[in-house]
Amino acid sequence: MMAKQYDAIIIGAGIIGAALGLELARKGWQTLNIDKLPAAGFGSTSNSCAIIRTYYSTVDGTAMAYEGYHYWRDWHEYLGVTDESGMAEFRECGTLVMKVEHNGYLEKAMRMSDELGIPYTELTPEDIPNYIPGADLRLYSPAKQADEEGFGEPTGGEVRGAVLWPHGGYVTDPQLATHNLQRAAEAAGGEFRFNAELTEIRRQDGHVCGVTLADGTAIDAPVVVNVAGPHSYKINDLLGITDSMNIKTRALRHEVPHVPAPSNYDYAKLGTVTSDSDIATYTRPASGGMMLIGSEDPACDPQQWVDPDDFDRHLSEQSRTQTLRVAQRNPSLGIPNQIRGVVDLYDVADDWIPIYDKTDVPGYYVAIGTSGNQFKNAPVAARMMATLIETCEKGQDHDAEPVKYTMEYLGREVSIGFYSRNREINKDSSFSVLG
Ligand SMILES: Cc1cc2nc3c(=O)[nH]c(=O)nc-3n(C[C@H](O)[C@H](O)[C@H](O)COP(=O)(O)OP(=O)(O)OC[C@H]3O[C@@H](n4cnc5c(N)ncnc54)[C@H](O)[C@@H]3O)c2cc1C
């Protein structure tokens, strides 16, 4: 039987894969997203905190995040379709970041915001209880494990203030957002195939020519894009190209406890996204009066690099530790006996900055290493990848002459070479989920 021919096969239908399907389909490409799971956004995207924020440790990262914010703000216009399952919602509750030594009191972040025209407000310590009533502003760093001596004891001094970035918040349902993208991609002619596990990427004369699924189905395309999230390195291994890349990716296990929000104030009204590097946690409001608690990966917490096909999905003591850390700043937070939440994987690049690039195999591209912080950037990353793929397929050698991309909203030209697989480790990175 003749294999069906596409212009591009996208491995993965998470938030970035689905967005890439949409962007290429809108350029007139015949695309196919394949995913081994039963629906769009069922992989790591489904457990994303889906926080939209506009502060990063590099100007390029910050510009990308601010550009990405606009897509969420204009979500319905961007998609141009109505999803019968409903539309994901962007709650623009703002993001409150504590000024602490660990982040250089946010001086650099504010300078980058000034450069890019991102609005923000500086808050004094006296302002902070307007957002976190009863906040304990004493410092607790360095973060400790809960069973370490001194855990929960102040270490001297107080938070110097905070910065409120109003253009931020969170997307209510990351999986639904991915389904929204699928519907928009389909409206543009893109196709999706689920319960379809890729086991082989085929080559002819060195150039990719298609993929083979676990059930033996062969599908042909001259372009194949790895957007497999935490499985990214396994897909690269199929082609044996991992060693040809300077920056590599690995799967890192993370826990996100979902705990009842403080009940002594109107959290639904006052609650912002918070990032507090003193207590090494970030938080986000969620429906049903809940608070989500993520970790900013302090040095004391063991990093759990895992096999994405074999890891523990149960919460551990780590979730209690994260909750206790938040309670240091927000003493009205109750600590449930039984903590609920989610466990999922980041696809971490060596310097926690994604790889949006071509590879040494002609026709094979990667949008990987999203390092726990690229949900917000999915639409812009996808548009940038579509530009990269189109330009490379027309013959430009991106390694020698990096492709440029002009952001739609900011009008800013960026070199996609910033995200190269062969870059040197970017020393400006936070080397954490903060990017
Ligand atoms: C706990 C957690 C919290 C996060 N919080 C935030 C946040 O607040 N803000 C933010 O911006 N980002 C956040 N992120 C990061 C963000 O969610 C990811 O960067 C993003 O979802 C990655 O999307 P993706 O499409 O690349 O990957 P995924 O959603 O992982 O999709 C990859 C897909 O590839 C499929 N696949 C893999 N191998 C195969 C194969 N062999 N054959 C077929 N299909 C295959 C998988 O089934 C999967 O569906 C968080 C991530 C996690 C895990």
CSV table of C-alpha atoms and ligand atoms in Angstrom, one decimal:
chain,number,residue,atom,x,y,z
A,1,MET,CA,0.0,0.0,0.0
A,2,MET,CA,1.3,3.5,-0.8
A,3,ALA,CA,2.1,5.5,2.3
A,4,LYS,CA,0.2,8.7,2.6
A,5,GLN,CA,2.4,11.7,1.8
A,6,TYR,CA,2.5,14.9,3.9
A,7,ASP,CA,4.6,18.0,3.8
A,8,ALA,CA,5.5,17.8,7.4
A,9,ILE,CA,5.0,15.3,10.3
A,10,ILE,CA,5.0,16.7,13.7
A,11,ILE,CA,5.9,14.3,16.5
A,12,GLY,CA,3.7,15.2,19.4
A,13,ALA,CA,0.4,17.1,19.9
A,14,GLY,CA,1.2,19.0,23.1
A,15,ILE,CA,0.8,22.7,23.3
A,16,ILE,CA,3.9,23.4,21.1
A,17,GLY,CA,3.3,20.6,18.6
A,18,ALA,CA,-0.3,21.6,18.1
A,19,ALA,CA,0.7,25.2,17.7
A,20,LEU,CA,3.3,24.2,15.1
A,21,GLY,CA,0.6,22.2,13.3
A,22,LEU,CA,-1.5,25.3,13.1
A,23,GLU,CA,1.3,27.6,12.0
A,24,LEU,CA,2.5,25.4,9.2
A,25,ALA,CA,-1.0,24.6,8.1
A,26,ARG,CA,-1.7,28.3,7.8
A,27,LYS,CA,1.3,28.6,5.6
A,28,GLY,CA,-0.4,26.0,3.3
A,29,TRP,CA,1.6,23.0,4.4
A,30,GLN,CA,-0.1,19.6,4.5
A,31,THR,CA,0.7,18.7,8.2
A,32,LEU,CA,0.1,15.6,10.4
A,33,ASN,CA,0.6,15.7,14.1
A,34,ILE,CA,1.0,12.2,15.6
A,35,ASP,CA,0.7,11.5,19.3
A,36,LYS,CA,0.8,8.2,21.1
A,37,LEU,CA,-1.7,9.5,23.7
A,38,PRO,CA,-5.5,9.6,23.0
A,39,ALA,CA,-5.9,13.4,22.6
A,40,ALA,CA,-4.2,16.7,22.2
A,41,GLY,CA,-2.4,18.1,25.2
A,42,PHE,CA,-2.5,14.8,27.2
A,43,GLY,CA,1.2,14.7,27.8
A,44,SER,CA,3.2,17.0,30.1
A,45,THR,CA,1.1,19.9,28.8
A,46,SER,CA,-1.9,18.6,30.7
A,47,ASN,CA,-0.2,19.1,34.1
A,48,SER,CA,1.4,22.4,33.3
A,49,CYS,CA,0.7,25.3,35.7
A,50,ALA,CA,0.2,27.3,32.5
A,51,ILE,CA,1.5,30.5,34.0
A,52,ILE,CA,1.9,33.4,31.7
A,53,ARG,CA,4.6,35.8,32.9
A,54,THR,CA,6.9,38.4,31.3
A,55,TYR,CA,10.1,38.2,33.4
A,56,TYR,CA,13.0,36.0,32.3
A,57,SER,CA,16.7,36.1,32.8
A,58,THR,CA,17.7,37.1,29.3
A,59,VAL,CA,16.4,39.9,27.0
A,60,ASP,CA,15.5,37.3,24.3
A,61,GLY,CA,13.7,35.2,26.8
A,62,THR,CA,11.8,38.2,28.1
A,63,ALA,CA,10.9,39.4,24.6
A,64,MET,CA,9.6,36.0,23.7
A,65,ALA,CA,7.4,35.8,26.8
A,66,TYR,CA,6.0,39.3,26.3
A,67,GLU,CA,5.3,38.5,22.7
A,68,GLY,CA,3.6,35.2,23.8
A,69,TYR,CA,1.4,37.1,26.3
A,70,HIS,CA,-0.3,38.9,23.5
A,71,TYR,CA,-1.4,35.6,21.8
A,72,TRP,CA,-3.1,34.6,25.1
A,73,ARG,CA,-4.7,38.0,25.4
A,74,ASP,CA,-6.0,37.7,21.9
A,75,TRP,CA,-6.7,34.0,22.0
A,76,HIS,CA,-10.0,34.0,20.2
A,77,GLU,CA,-8.8,36.2,17.4
A,78,TYR,CA,-5.6,34.2,17.0
A,79,LEU,CA,-7.5,30.9,16.7
A,80,GLY,CA,-10.3,32.2,14.5
A,81,VAL,CA,-12.4,29.2,15.4
A,82,THR,CA,-14.8,28.2,18.2
A,83,ASP,CA,-14.0,24.8,19.8
A,84,GLU,CA,-17.1,22.8,20.6
A,85,SER,CA,-15.3,21.7,23.8
A,86,GLY,CA,-15.1,25.3,25.0
A,87,MET,CA,-12.3,27.8,24.9
A,88,ALA,CA,-9.4,28.0,27.4
A,89,GLU,CA,-9.4,31.2,29.4
A,90,PHE,CA,-6.5,33.5,30.2
A,91,ARG,CA,-6.9,34.9,33.7
A,92,GLU,CA,-4.8,38.1,33.8
A,93,CYS,CA,-4.4,38.3,37.6
A,94,GLY,CA,-0.9,39.7,37.4
A,95,THR,CA,2.4,38.3,38.7
A,96,LEU,CA,4.0,39.3,42.0
A,97,VAL,CA,7.7,38.7,42.3
A,98,MET,CA,9.6,39.2,45.5
A,99,LYS,CA,12.8,41.4,45.5
A,100,VAL,CA,15.4,39.2,47.1
A,101,GLU,CA,19.2,38.8,46.9
A,102,HIS,CA,18.8,35.6,44.8
A,103,ASN,CA,17.2,37.6,41.9
A,104,GLY,CA,19.4,40.7,42.4
A,105,TYR,CA,16.4,42.5,43.8
A,106,LEU,CA,15.0,42.3,40.2
A,107,GLU,CA,17.1,45.2,39.0
A,108,LYS,CA,18.0,43.4,35.8
A,109,ALA,CA,14.5,42.2,35.2
A,110,MET,CA,13.2,45.7,35.6
A,111,ARG,CA,15.8,47.0,33.2
A,112,MET,CA,14.8,44.4,30.6
A,113,SER,CA,11.1,45.4,31.1
A,114,ASP,CA,12.1,49.0,30.5
A,115,GLU,CA,13.9,48.1,27.3
A,116,LEU,CA,11.0,46.1,26.0
A,117,GLY,CA,8.2,48.5,27.2
A,118,ILE,CA,6.7,45.9,29.6
A,119,PRO,CA,4.7,47.7,32.3
A,120,TYR,CA,5.3,46.9,36.0
A,121,THR,CA,4.9,48.5,39.4
A,122,GLU,CA,7.4,48.4,42.2
A,123,LEU,CA,5.9,47.6,45.6
A,124,THR,CA,7.3,48.5,49.0
A,125,PRO,CA,7.3,45.9,51.8
A,126,GLU,CA,4.2,47.7,53.2
A,127,ASP,CA,2.3,47.1,49.9
A,128,ILE,CA,2.8,43.4,49.8
A,129,PRO,CA,0.0,42.6,52.4
A,130,ASN,CA,-2.4,44.1,49.9
A,131,TYR,CA,-1.8,41.0,47.8
A,132,ILE,CA,-0.9,38.5,50.6
A,133,PRO,CA,-2.7,39.7,53.7
A,134,GLY,CA,-0.7,38.8,56.8
A,135,ALA,CA,2.4,38.1,54.8
A,136,ASP,CA,5.5,37.3,56.9
A,137,LEU,CA,8.3,39.2,55.1
A,138,ARG,CA,11.2,37.7,57.0
A,139,LEU,CA,13.8,36.0,54.9
A,140,TYR,CA,14.2,32.2,55.1
A,141,SER,CA,16.9,31.5,52.5
A,142,PRO,CA,18.7,29.4,51.7
A,143,ALA,CA,15.8,27.0,51.2
A,144,LYS,CA,16.2,23.8,53.2
A,145,GLN,CA,14.7,20.3,53.2
A,146,ALA,CA,11.9,20.0,55.7
A,147,ASP,CA,13.9,17.6,57.9
A,148,GLU,CA,17.0,19.9,57.9
A,149,GLU,CA,18.0,21.8,61.0
A,150,GLY,CA,16.7,25.4,60.8
A,151,PHE,CA,13.9,24.7,58.4
A,152,GLY,CA,11.1,27.3,58.8
A,153,GLU,CA,13.4,29.5,60.9
A,154,PRO,CA,14.0,33.1,59.6
A,155,THR,CA,17.7,33.7,58.7
A,156,GLY,CA,17.7,37.5,59.2
A,157,GLY,CA,16.5,40.5,57.3
A,158,GLU,CA,13.3,41.0,55.3
A,159,VAL,CA,12.0,41.0,51.7
A,160,ARG,CA,12.9,44.5,50.3
A,161,GLY,CA,9.7,44.8,48.3
A,162,ALA,CA,8.3,43.2,45.2
A,163,VAL,CA,7.5,43.9,41.5
A,164,LEU,CA,4.0,43.5,40.1
A,165,TRP,CA,3.9,42.7,36.4
A,166,PRO,CA,0.2,43.2,35.6
A,167,HIS,CA,0.4,41.5,32.2
A,168,GLY,CA,0.5,38.0,33.5
A,169,GLY,CA,-1.6,35.3,35.0
A,170,TYR,CA,-2.5,31.8,34.0
A,171,VAL,CA,-4.5,29.8,31.5
A,172,THR,CA,-7.3,27.9,33.1
A,173,ASP,CA,-7.0,24.6,31.2
A,174,PRO,CA,-3.8,23.9,29.3
A,175,GLN,CA,-5.1,20.7,27.8
A,176,LEU,CA,-8.2,22.6,26.5
A,177,ALA,CA,-5.9,25.3,25.1
A,178,THR,CA,-4.1,22.6,23.1
A,179,HIS,CA,-7.5,21.2,21.9
A,180,ASN,CA,-8.3,24.8,20.8
A,181,LEU,CA,-5.1,24.8,18.7
A,182,GLN,CA,-5.9,21.4,17.2
A,183,ARG,CA,-9.3,22.7,16.0
A,184,ALA,CA,-7.7,25.8,14.6
A,185,ALA,CA,-5.1,23.7,12.8
A,186,GLU,CA,-7.8,21.4,11.4
A,187,ALA,CA,-9.7,24.4,10.1
A,188,ALA,CA,-6.5,25.3,8.2
A,189,GLY,CA,-6.3,21.8,6.8
A,190,GLY,CA,-3.9,20.2,9.4
A,191,GLU,CA,-4.5,16.6,10.4
A,192,PHE,CA,-4.0,14.8,13.8
A,193,ARG,CA,-3.6,11.1,14.5
A,194,PHE,CA,-3.8,9.9,18.1
A,195,ASN,CA,-3.0,6.5,19.8
A,196,ALA,CA,-0.2,6.5,17.2
A,197,GLU,CA,3.3,5.8,18.6
A,198,LEU,CA,6.3,6.6,16.4
A,199,THR,CA,9.0,4.0,16.5
A,200,GLU,CA,11.2,4.9,13.5
A,201,ILE,CA,12.2,7.9,11.6
A,202,ARG,CA,13.1,6.9,8.1
A,203,ARG,CA,15.8,8.4,5.9
A,204,GLN,CA,16.6,8.2,2.2
A,205,ASP,CA,20.0,9.4,1.0
A,206,GLY,CA,20.6,11.0,4.4
A,207,HIS,CA,17.4,13.1,4.2
A,208,VAL,CA,14.4,12.2,6.4
A,209,CYS,CA,11.6,10.8,4.3
A,210,GLY,CA,9.0,9.7,6.8
A,211,VAL,CA,8.1,7.8,10.0
A,212,THR,CA,6.9,4.4,10.9
A,213,LEU,CA,4.4,3.8,13.7
A,214,ALA,CA,4.5,0.9,16.3
A,215,ASP,CA,1.7,-0.8,14.3
A,216,GLY,CA,3.9,-0.8,11.2
A,217,THR,CA,2.1,2.1,9.4
A,218,ALA,CA,4.5,4.1,7.3
A,219,ILE,CA,3.8,7.8,6.7
A,220,ASP,CA,5.9,9.9,4.4
A,221,ALA,CA,7.0,13.5,4.6
A,222,PRO,CA,10.2,15.3,3.7
A,223,VAL,CA,10.1,17.2,7.0
A,224,VAL,CA,9.8,15.7,10.5
A,225,VAL,CA,9.7,17.8,13.6
A,226,ASN,CA,10.5,16.5,17.1
A,227,VAL,CA,8.1,18.1,19.5
A,228,ALA,CA,7.9,15.1,21.8
A,229,GLY,CA,8.3,17.0,25.1
A,230,PRO,CA,10.1,14.9,27.8
A,231,HIS,CA,10.6,12.1,25.2
A,232,SER,CA,12.6,14.4,23.0
A,233,TYR,CA,15.9,12.7,23.6
A,234,LYS,CA,14.5,9.3,22.9
A,235,ILE,CA,13.2,10.5,19.5
A,236,ASN,CA,16.6,12.1,18.8
A,237,ASP,CA,18.2,8.8,19.7
A,238,LEU,CA,16.2,7.0,17.0
A,239,LEU,CA,18.4,9.0,14.5
A,240,GLY,CA,21.5,8.7,16.6
A,241,ILE,CA,22.1,12.5,16.6
A,242,THR,CA,22.2,13.2,20.3
A,243,ASP,CA,26.0,13.4,20.3
A,244,SER,CA,26.0,15.8,17.4
A,245,MET,CA,24.2,18.4,19.5
A,246,ASN,CA,26.1,20.7,22.0
A,247,ILE,CA,23.0,21.1,24.1
A,248,LYS,CA,21.1,18.0,25.2
A,249,THR,CA,17.8,17.4,26.9
A,250,ARG,CA,16.7,15.2,29.8
A,251,ALA,CA,13.5,14.5,31.7
A,252,LEU,CA,13.2,16.0,35.1
A,253,ARG,CA,10.4,14.9,37.5
A,254,HIS,CA,8.4,17.7,39.3
A,255,GLU,CA,5.6,17.8,41.8
A,256,VAL,CA,2.9,20.4,41.9
A,257,PRO,CA,0.8,20.2,45.1
A,258,HIS,CA,-2.8,21.7,44.8
A,259,VAL,CA,-3.8,22.9,48.2
A,260,PRO,CA,-6.8,24.8,49.5
A,261,ALA,CA,-6.0,28.6,49.3
A,262,PRO,CA,-6.0,30.6,52.6
A,263,SER,CA,-9.6,31.1,53.7
A,264,ASN,CA,-9.1,34.2,55.8
A,265,TYR,CA,-9.0,36.5,52.8
A,266,ASP,CA,-10.5,36.7,49.3
A,267,TYR,CA,-7.8,34.7,47.5
A,268,ALA,CA,-10.0,34.5,44.3
A,269,LYS,CA,-9.9,38.4,44.2
A,270,LEU,CA,-6.5,39.2,45.6
A,271,GLY,CA,-4.5,36.2,44.6
A,272,THR,CA,-1.8,36.8,41.9
A,273,VAL,CA,0.8,34.4,40.5
A,274,THR,CA,3.7,34.7,42.9
A,275,SER,CA,7.4,34.0,42.4
A,276,ASP,CA,9.4,34.0,45.6
A,277,SER,CA,13.0,32.9,45.2
A,278,ASP,CA,13.7,33.4,49.0
A,279,ILE,CA,11.4,30.4,49.7
A,280,ALA,CA,12.1,28.8,46.3
A,281,THR,CA,8.5,28.4,45.3
A,282,TYR,CA,5.9,29.9,42.9
A,283,THR,CA,2.2,29.8,43.3
A,284,ARG,CA,-0.9,30.3,41.2
A,285,PRO,CA,-4.6,30.5,41.9
A,286,ALA,CA,-6.8,27.7,40.5
A,287,SER,CA,-10.5,27.0,40.3
A,288,GLY,CA,-12.4,25.7,43.3
A,289,GLY,CA,-10.5,27.9,45.8
A,290,MET,CA,-7.2,26.1,45.3
A,291,MET,CA,-3.6,27.2,45.1
A,292,LEU,CA,-1.0,25.5,42.9
A,293,ILE,CA,2.6,25.4,44.3
A,294,GLY,CA,5.6,24.9,42.1
A,295,SER,CA,9.3,24.6,43.0
A,296,GLU,CA,12.0,26.9,41.8
A,297,ASP,CA,14.5,24.1,42.2
A,298,PRO,CA,16.7,25.2,45.2
A,299,ALA,CA,20.1,23.6,45.5
A,300,CYS,CA,19.0,21.5,48.5
A,301,ASP,CA,16.3,19.6,46.6
A,302,PRO,CA,17.6,16.5,44.8
A,303,GLN,CA,17.0,16.7,41.1
A,304,GLN,CA,15.2,13.6,39.8
A,305,TRP,CA,16.3,12.9,36.3
A,306,VAL,CA,14.1,10.0,35.1
A,307,ASP,CA,13.2,7.8,32.2
A,308,PRO,CA,10.0,9.4,30.8
A,309,ASP,CA,8.5,5.9,30.3
A,310,ASP,CA,9.2,4.8,33.9
A,311,PHE,CA,8.7,7.3,36.7
A,312,ASP,CA,6.7,7.6,39.9
A,313,ARG,CA,3.5,9.6,39.5
A,314,HIS,CA,2.8,9.7,43.2
A,315,LEU,CA,3.4,12.8,45.3
A,316,SER,CA,6.2,12.5,47.9
A,317,GLU,CA,7.3,14.5,50.9
A,318,GLN,CA,8.6,17.0,48.4
A,319,SER,CA,5.0,18.3,48.0
A,320,ARG,CA,4.7,18.9,51.7
A,321,THR,CA,8.0,20.7,51.7
A,322,GLN,CA,6.9,23.0,49.0
A,323,THR,CA,3.7,23.7,50.8
A,324,LEU,CA,5.5,24.4,54.1
A,325,ARG,CA,7.8,26.8,52.3
A,326,VAL,CA,4.9,28.8,51.0
A,327,ALA,CA,3.4,28.8,54.5
A,328,GLN,CA,6.6,30.6,55.7
A,329,ARG,CA,5.6,33.6,53.6
A,330,ASN,CA,1.8,33.1,53.9
A,331,PRO,CA,1.2,31.8,57.4
A,332,SER,CA,-2.6,31.6,56.8
A,333,LEU,CA,-2.1,28.8,54.4
A,334,GLY,CA,-3.4,25.6,55.9
A,335,ILE,CA,-1.3,22.4,55.5
A,336,PRO,CA,-3.7,19.5,54.6
A,337,ASN,CA,-3.0,16.1,56.1
A,338,GLN,CA,-3.4,14.5,52.7
A,339,ILE,CA,-1.8,16.7,50.0
A,340,ARG,CA,-3.2,16.3,46.4
A,341,GLY,CA,-1.5,17.5,43.2
A,342,VAL,CA,0.2,16.3,40.1
A,343,VAL,CA,3.6,14.9,39.1
A,344,ASP,CA,4.9,15.4,35.6
A,345,LEU,CA,8.1,16.0,33.7
A,346,TYR,CA,10.0,18.9,32.3
A,347,ASP,CA,12.0,18.4,29.2
A,348,VAL,CA,15.1,20.2,30.4
A,349,ALA,CA,17.9,21.5,28.2
A,350,ASP,CA,21.4,21.8,29.7
A,351,ASP,CA,21.0,25.6,30.2
A,352,TRP,CA,17.2,25.6,30.7
A,353,ILE,CA,16.7,27.5,27.4
A,354,PRO,CA,14.8,25.6,24.7
A,355,ILE,CA,16.2,24.3,21.5
A,356,TYR,CA,14.3,25.6,18.5
A,357,ASP,CA,16.5,24.5,15.6
A,358,LYS,CA,17.3,22.4,12.6
A,359,THR,CA,19.6,19.4,13.0
A,360,ASP,CA,22.5,17.8,11.2
A,361,VAL,CA,19.9,15.5,9.4
A,362,PRO,CA,18.3,17.4,6.5
A,363,GLY,CA,14.6,17.7,7.0
A,364,TYR,CA,14.7,16.9,10.7
A,365,TYR,CA,13.9,19.8,13.1
A,366,VAL,CA,13.5,20.0,16.9
A,367,ALA,CA,11.4,22.2,19.2
A,368,ILE,CA,12.5,20.7,22.5
A,369,GLY,CA,14.1,21.4,25.9
A,370,THR,CA,11.2,23.6,26.9
A,371,SER,CA,12.5,23.3,30.5
A,372,GLY,CA,9.3,23.7,32.4
A,373,ASN,CA,8.7,27.2,31.1
A,374,GLN,CA,7.5,27.3,27.5
A,375,PHE,CA,3.7,26.8,27.7
A,376,LYS,CA,3.3,30.6,27.6
A,377,ASN,CA,5.5,30.8,24.5
A,378,ALA,CA,3.9,28.0,22.5
A,379,PRO,CA,2.2,30.2,19.8
A,380,VAL,CA,5.2,32.4,19.2
A,381,ALA,CA,7.7,29.5,19.4
A,382,ALA,CA,5.5,27.7,16.8
A,383,ARG,CA,5.4,30.8,14.5
A,384,MET,CA,9.2,31.1,14.8
A,385,MET,CA,9.7,27.4,14.1
A,386,ALA,CA,7.4,27.6,11.0
A,387,THR,CA,9.6,30.5,9.7
A,388,LEU,CA,12.7,28.5,10.5
A,389,ILE,CA,11.5,25.4,8.7
A,390,GLU,CA,10.2,27.3,5.7
A,391,THR,CA,13.4,29.2,5.3
A,392,CYS,CA,15.7,26.2,5.7
A,393,GLU,CA,13.6,24.2,3.3
A,394,LYS,CA,14.1,26.9,0.7
A,395,GLY,CA,17.8,26.4,1.1
A,396,GLN,CA,19.2,28.8,3.7
A,397,ASP,CA,21.9,27.2,5.9
A,398,HIS,CA,20.7,28.3,9.4
A,399,ASP,CA,23.9,27.2,11.0
A,400,ALA,CA,26.0,29.5,8.9
A,401,GLU,CA,23.5,32.3,8.5
A,402,PRO,CA,20.9,32.2,11.3
A,403,VAL,CA,17.3,32.8,10.2
A,404,LYS,CA,15.8,35.9,11.5
A,405,TYR,CA,12.2,36.2,12.8
A,406,THR,CA,10.2,39.4,13.4
A,407,MET,CA,7.8,39.2,16.2
A,408,GLU,CA,4.2,40.2,15.2
A,409,TYR,CA,3.3,42.2,18.2
A,410,LEU,CA,6.6,43.7,19.4
A,411,GLY,CA,8.0,44.2,15.9
A,412,ARG,CA,11.3,43.0,17.3
A,413,GLU,CA,13.7,41.1,15.1
A,414,VAL,CA,15.3,38.1,16.7
A,415,SER,CA,17.9,35.7,15.6
A,416,ILE,CA,16.6,32.1,15.9
A,417,GLY,CA,20.3,31.2,16.3
A,418,PHE,CA,19.8,32.1,20.0
A,419,TYR,CA,18.0,28.8,20.4
A,420,SER,CA,20.7,26.8,18.5
A,421,ARG,CA,21.4,23.2,19.5
A,422,ASN,CA,25.1,24.1,19.1
A,423,ARG,CA,25.2,27.2,21.3
A,424,GLU,CA,27.5,27.5,24.2
A,425,ILE,CA,25.8,27.1,27.5
A,426,ASN,CA,24.0,30.5,28.1
A,427,LYS,CA,25.6,31.7,31.3
A,428,ASP,CA,22.9,34.4,31.8
A,429,SER,CA,20.3,31.7,32.3
A,430,SER,CA,18.8,31.1,35.8
A,431,PHE,CA,19.5,27.4,35.2
A,432,SER,CA,16.0,26.8,36.7
A,433,VAL,CA,12.4,26.8,35.7
A,434,LEU,CA,12.6,30.6,35.6
A,435,GLY,CA,14.4,30.3,32.3
B,1,LIG,C1,4.5,20.4,36.3
B,1,LIG,C2,4.8,21.4,35.1
B,1,LIG,C3,4.5,22.8,35.3
B,1,LIG,C4,4.7,23.7,34.3
B,1,LIG,N1,4.4,25.0,34.5
B,1,LIG,C5,4.5,25.9,33.4
B,1,LIG,C6,4.1,27.2,33.6
B,1,LIG,O1,3.5,27.6,34.6
B,1,LIG,N2,4.3,28.1,32.5
B,1,LIG,C7,4.9,27.7,31.4
B,1,LIG,O2,5.1,28.5,30.5
B,1,LIG,N3,5.3,26.4,31.2
B,1,LIG,C8,5.1,25.5,32.2
B,1,LIG,N4,5.5,24.2,32.1
B,1,LIG,C9,6.2,23.8,30.8
B,1,LIG,C10,5.2,23.6,29.7
B,1,LIG,O3,4.1,22.9,30.2
B,1,LIG,C11,5.9,22.8,28.6
B,1,LIG,O4,7.0,23.5,28.2
B,1,LIG,C12,5.0,22.5,27.4
B,1,LIG,O5,3.8,22.0,27.9
B,1,LIG,C13,5.7,21.5,26.5
B,1,LIG,O6,4.8,21.2,25.4
B,1,LIG,P1,5.2,20.2,24.3
B,1,LIG,O7,4.1,20.3,23.3
B,1,LIG,O8,6.6,20.5,23.9
B,1,LIG,O9,5.3,18.8,25.1
B,1,LIG,P2,4.2,17.7,25.6
B,1,LIG,O10,3.0,18.3,26.1
B,1,LIG,O11,5.0,16.9,26.5
B,1,LIG,O12,3.9,16.9,24.3
B,1,LIG,C14,4.7,16.0,23.7
B,1,LIG,C15,3.9,14.9,23.1
B,1,LIG,O13,4.7,14.0,22.4
B,1,LIG,C16,4.1,12.8,22.5
B,1,LIG,N5,5.1,11.7,22.2
B,1,LIG,C17,6.3,11.5,22.8
B,1,LIG,N6,6.9,10.4,22.2
B,1,LIG,C18,6.1,10.0,21.2
B,1,LIG,C19,6.2,9.0,20.3
B,1,LIG,N7,7.3,8.1,20.2
B,1,LIG,N8,5.2,8.8,19.4
B,1,LIG,C20,4.1,9.6,19.4
B,1,LIG,N9,4.0,10.6,20.3
B,1,LIG,C21,5.0,10.8,21.2
B,1,LIG,C22,3.6,12.7,23.9
B,1,LIG,O14,2.6,11.7,24.0
B,1,LIG,C23,3.1,14.1,24.2
B,1,LIG,O15,1.8,14.3,24.1
B,1,LIG,C24,5.3,23.2,33.1
B,1,LIG,C25,5.5,21.9,32.9
B,1,LIG,C26,5.3,21.0,33.9
B,1,LIG,C27,5.6,19.5,33.7
